[in-house]
Amino acid sequence: MSIFVILSNRRQQLSLLVVVISIVVTLSLHYSPTSGQIVTRDKFLWPFSSTSPWNMPIGSNARYIRANIEKAENIGIDREYFYKINPNNPLRPVYAPGAWGQGRCTGTESMKIHLPIPDTLIIPDATTYPYHTPNNASAFLMPDGKTLVQLEPLTRCQKGGSIYGWRYYPDINIYGQGIGGAHFGSGLSSIGGSIRKGELTNNQGKRI
């Protein structure tokens, strides 16, 4: 075999090796969890970190202990509100609700924040008959793409009006653990563990 053929083969092998290394490096950067980027994740559908209690699966070696919780006499469903803020919407002030029951939109205590909300957004007041006082836990993903402002009970009685709801503070990061929030009975996240409509009807999560 001539030296020219050997050199040619070595060049081809070296070129192939360079191509393979390039592909491996590209795939590693694209999918590696340490690269700081998770390509397939939609934080609006899957908020909080992978180690958040809301996202950690139950291990195969989990040990179950009876909680001795009595059977509930009634059951209800809380609707939760999760909004991605558009900074082009008009800024509206947020106030504490004037009451837990009817009259939520009469509050005057400032929550010291303005939110860019479309004028068409309406979240009805509570009612006395029929008695209806929904929790309306809510979270607003701010324009920075990471800050969550959480309110409860979210209420807005008229178009273009103010927003009402007690504010959970401090605001949290959507990439964090997502533990604290405006479910004030427990102090837990407004949206942690939410069940979406699409998760009940098919295997695709949907924004609601």
Tab-separated table of C-alpha atoms in Angstrom, residues 32-139:
chain	number	residue	atom	x	y	z
A	32	SER	CA	-27.773	18.113	28.903
A	33	PRO	CA	-29.623	19.200	32.080
A	34	THR	CA	-26.488	21.067	33.146
A	35	SER	CA	-26.507	23.297	30.090
A	36	GLY	CA	-29.125	25.565	31.673
A	37	GLN	CA	-31.664	24.928	28.935
A	38	ILE	CA	-34.438	22.355	28.757
A	39	VAL	CA	-35.543	22.426	25.160
A	40	THR	CA	-38.786	20.453	25.433
A	41	ARG	CA	-40.198	22.195	28.509
A	42	ASP	CA	-43.080	24.667	28.337
A	43	LYS	CA	-43.007	26.417	31.730
A	44	PHE	CA	-46.628	27.499	31.250
A	45	LEU	CA	-47.709	23.859	31.104
A	46	TRP	CA	-45.023	22.480	33.429
A	47	PRO	CA	-44.027	25.129	35.979
A	48	PHE	CA	-41.310	24.905	38.642
A	49	SER	CA	-38.106	22.910	38.833
A	50	SER	CA	-37.787	19.195	38.166
A	51	THR	CA	-37.076	18.692	41.896
A	52	SER	CA	-40.166	20.623	42.994
A	53	PRO	CA	-42.620	18.613	45.143
A	54	TRP	CA	-45.201	19.206	42.411
A	55	ASN	CA	-43.021	17.483	39.806
A	56	MET	CA	-41.293	14.674	41.715
A	57	PRO	CA	-42.788	11.231	41.008
A	58	ILE	CA	-43.578	8.785	43.792
A	59	GLY	CA	-40.650	6.389	43.991
A	60	SER	CA	-41.072	2.665	43.557
A	61	ASN	CA	-39.765	2.152	47.096
A	62	ALA	CA	-42.192	4.629	48.670
A	63	ARG	CA	-43.731	3.505	51.967
A	64	TYR	CA	-47.430	4.274	52.374
A	65	ILE	CA	-48.887	5.111	55.794
A	66	ARG	CA	-52.592	5.348	56.583
A	67	ALA	CA	-53.553	9.023	57.068
A	68	ASN	CA	-56.859	8.264	58.837
A	69	ILE	CA	-58.647	11.030	56.944
A	70	GLU	CA	-62.398	10.750	57.264
A	71	LYS	CA	-64.626	10.590	54.249
A	72	ALA	CA	-65.672	14.061	53.096
A	73	GLU	CA	-69.350	14.928	53.257
A	74	ASN	CA	-69.051	17.212	50.256
A	75	ILE	CA	-66.579	17.757	47.485
A	76	GLY	CA	-65.983	20.757	45.270
A	77	ILE	CA	-63.622	21.887	42.552
A	78	ASP	CA	-61.625	25.102	42.719
A	79	ARG	CA	-60.894	26.790	39.456
A	80	GLU	CA	-57.385	28.250	39.356
A	81	TYR	CA	-56.296	31.099	37.134
A	82	PHE	CA	-52.885	31.208	35.481
A	83	TYR	CA	-52.111	34.148	33.200
A	84	LYS	CA	-49.111	34.971	31.043
A	85	ILE	CA	-48.833	38.763	31.263
A	86	ASN	CA	-48.749	40.865	28.104
A	87	PRO	CA	-46.791	44.044	28.951
A	88	ASN	CA	-48.778	45.970	26.331
A	89	ASN	CA	-51.988	45.678	28.365
A	90	PRO	CA	-52.997	48.678	30.500
A	91	LEU	CA	-51.668	48.714	34.068
A	92	ARG	CA	-54.384	48.297	36.700
A	93	PRO	CA	-53.976	48.601	40.478
A	94	VAL	CA	-54.480	45.600	42.765
A	95	TYR	CA	-56.461	45.966	46.021
A	96	ALA	CA	-57.284	43.604	48.853
A	97	PRO	CA	-60.872	42.331	48.551
A	98	GLY	CA	-63.456	44.238	50.557
A	99	ALA	CA	-65.037	40.983	51.767
A	100	TRP	CA	-64.714	37.250	51.426
A	101	GLY	CA	-68.339	36.978	50.422
A	102	GLN	CA	-70.179	39.375	48.144
A	103	GLY	CA	-68.495	42.759	47.893
A	104	ARG	CA	-64.980	41.702	46.994
A	105	CYS	CA	-64.635	44.595	44.570
A	106	THR	CA	-65.197	47.210	47.287
A	107	GLY	CA	-61.717	46.927	48.819
A	108	THR	CA	-59.496	49.995	49.170
A	109	GLU	CA	-56.287	48.564	50.697
A	110	SER	CA	-53.537	48.670	48.077
A	111	MET	CA	-51.521	45.518	47.417
A	112	LYS	CA	-48.746	47.821	46.169
A	113	ILE	CA	-48.621	46.459	42.668
A	114	HIS	CA	-50.080	47.193	39.229
A	115	LEU	CA	-50.673	44.395	36.736
A	116	PRO	CA	-51.016	44.745	32.944
A	117	ILE	CA	-54.445	43.202	32.432
A	118	PRO	CA	-56.720	43.312	29.367
A	119	ASP	CA	-59.803	45.452	29.969
A	120	THR	CA	-62.050	42.559	28.931
A	121	LEU	CA	-60.980	40.281	31.786
A	122	ILE	CA	-63.829	39.680	34.256
A	123	ILE	CA	-63.699	37.425	37.341
A	124	PRO	CA	-67.149	37.608	38.993
A	125	ASP	CA	-67.778	38.612	42.601
A	126	ALA	CA	-68.892	36.104	45.217
A	127	THR	CA	-72.644	35.712	45.702
A	128	THR	CA	-74.914	35.289	48.700
A	129	TYR	CA	-77.705	33.474	46.866
A	130	PRO	CA	-76.882	30.989	45.664
A	131	TYR	CA	-74.038	31.035	48.168
A	132	HIS	CA	-70.823	30.979	46.174
A	133	THR	CA	-67.438	32.096	47.497
A	134	PRO	CA	-64.808	30.607	45.166
A	135	ASN	CA	-61.168	30.715	46.250
A	136	ASN	CA	-60.041	31.914	42.811
A	137	ALA	CA	-56.355	31.291	43.529
A	138	SER	CA	-54.360	32.878	40.736
A	139	ALA	CA	-50.850	33.360	39.402
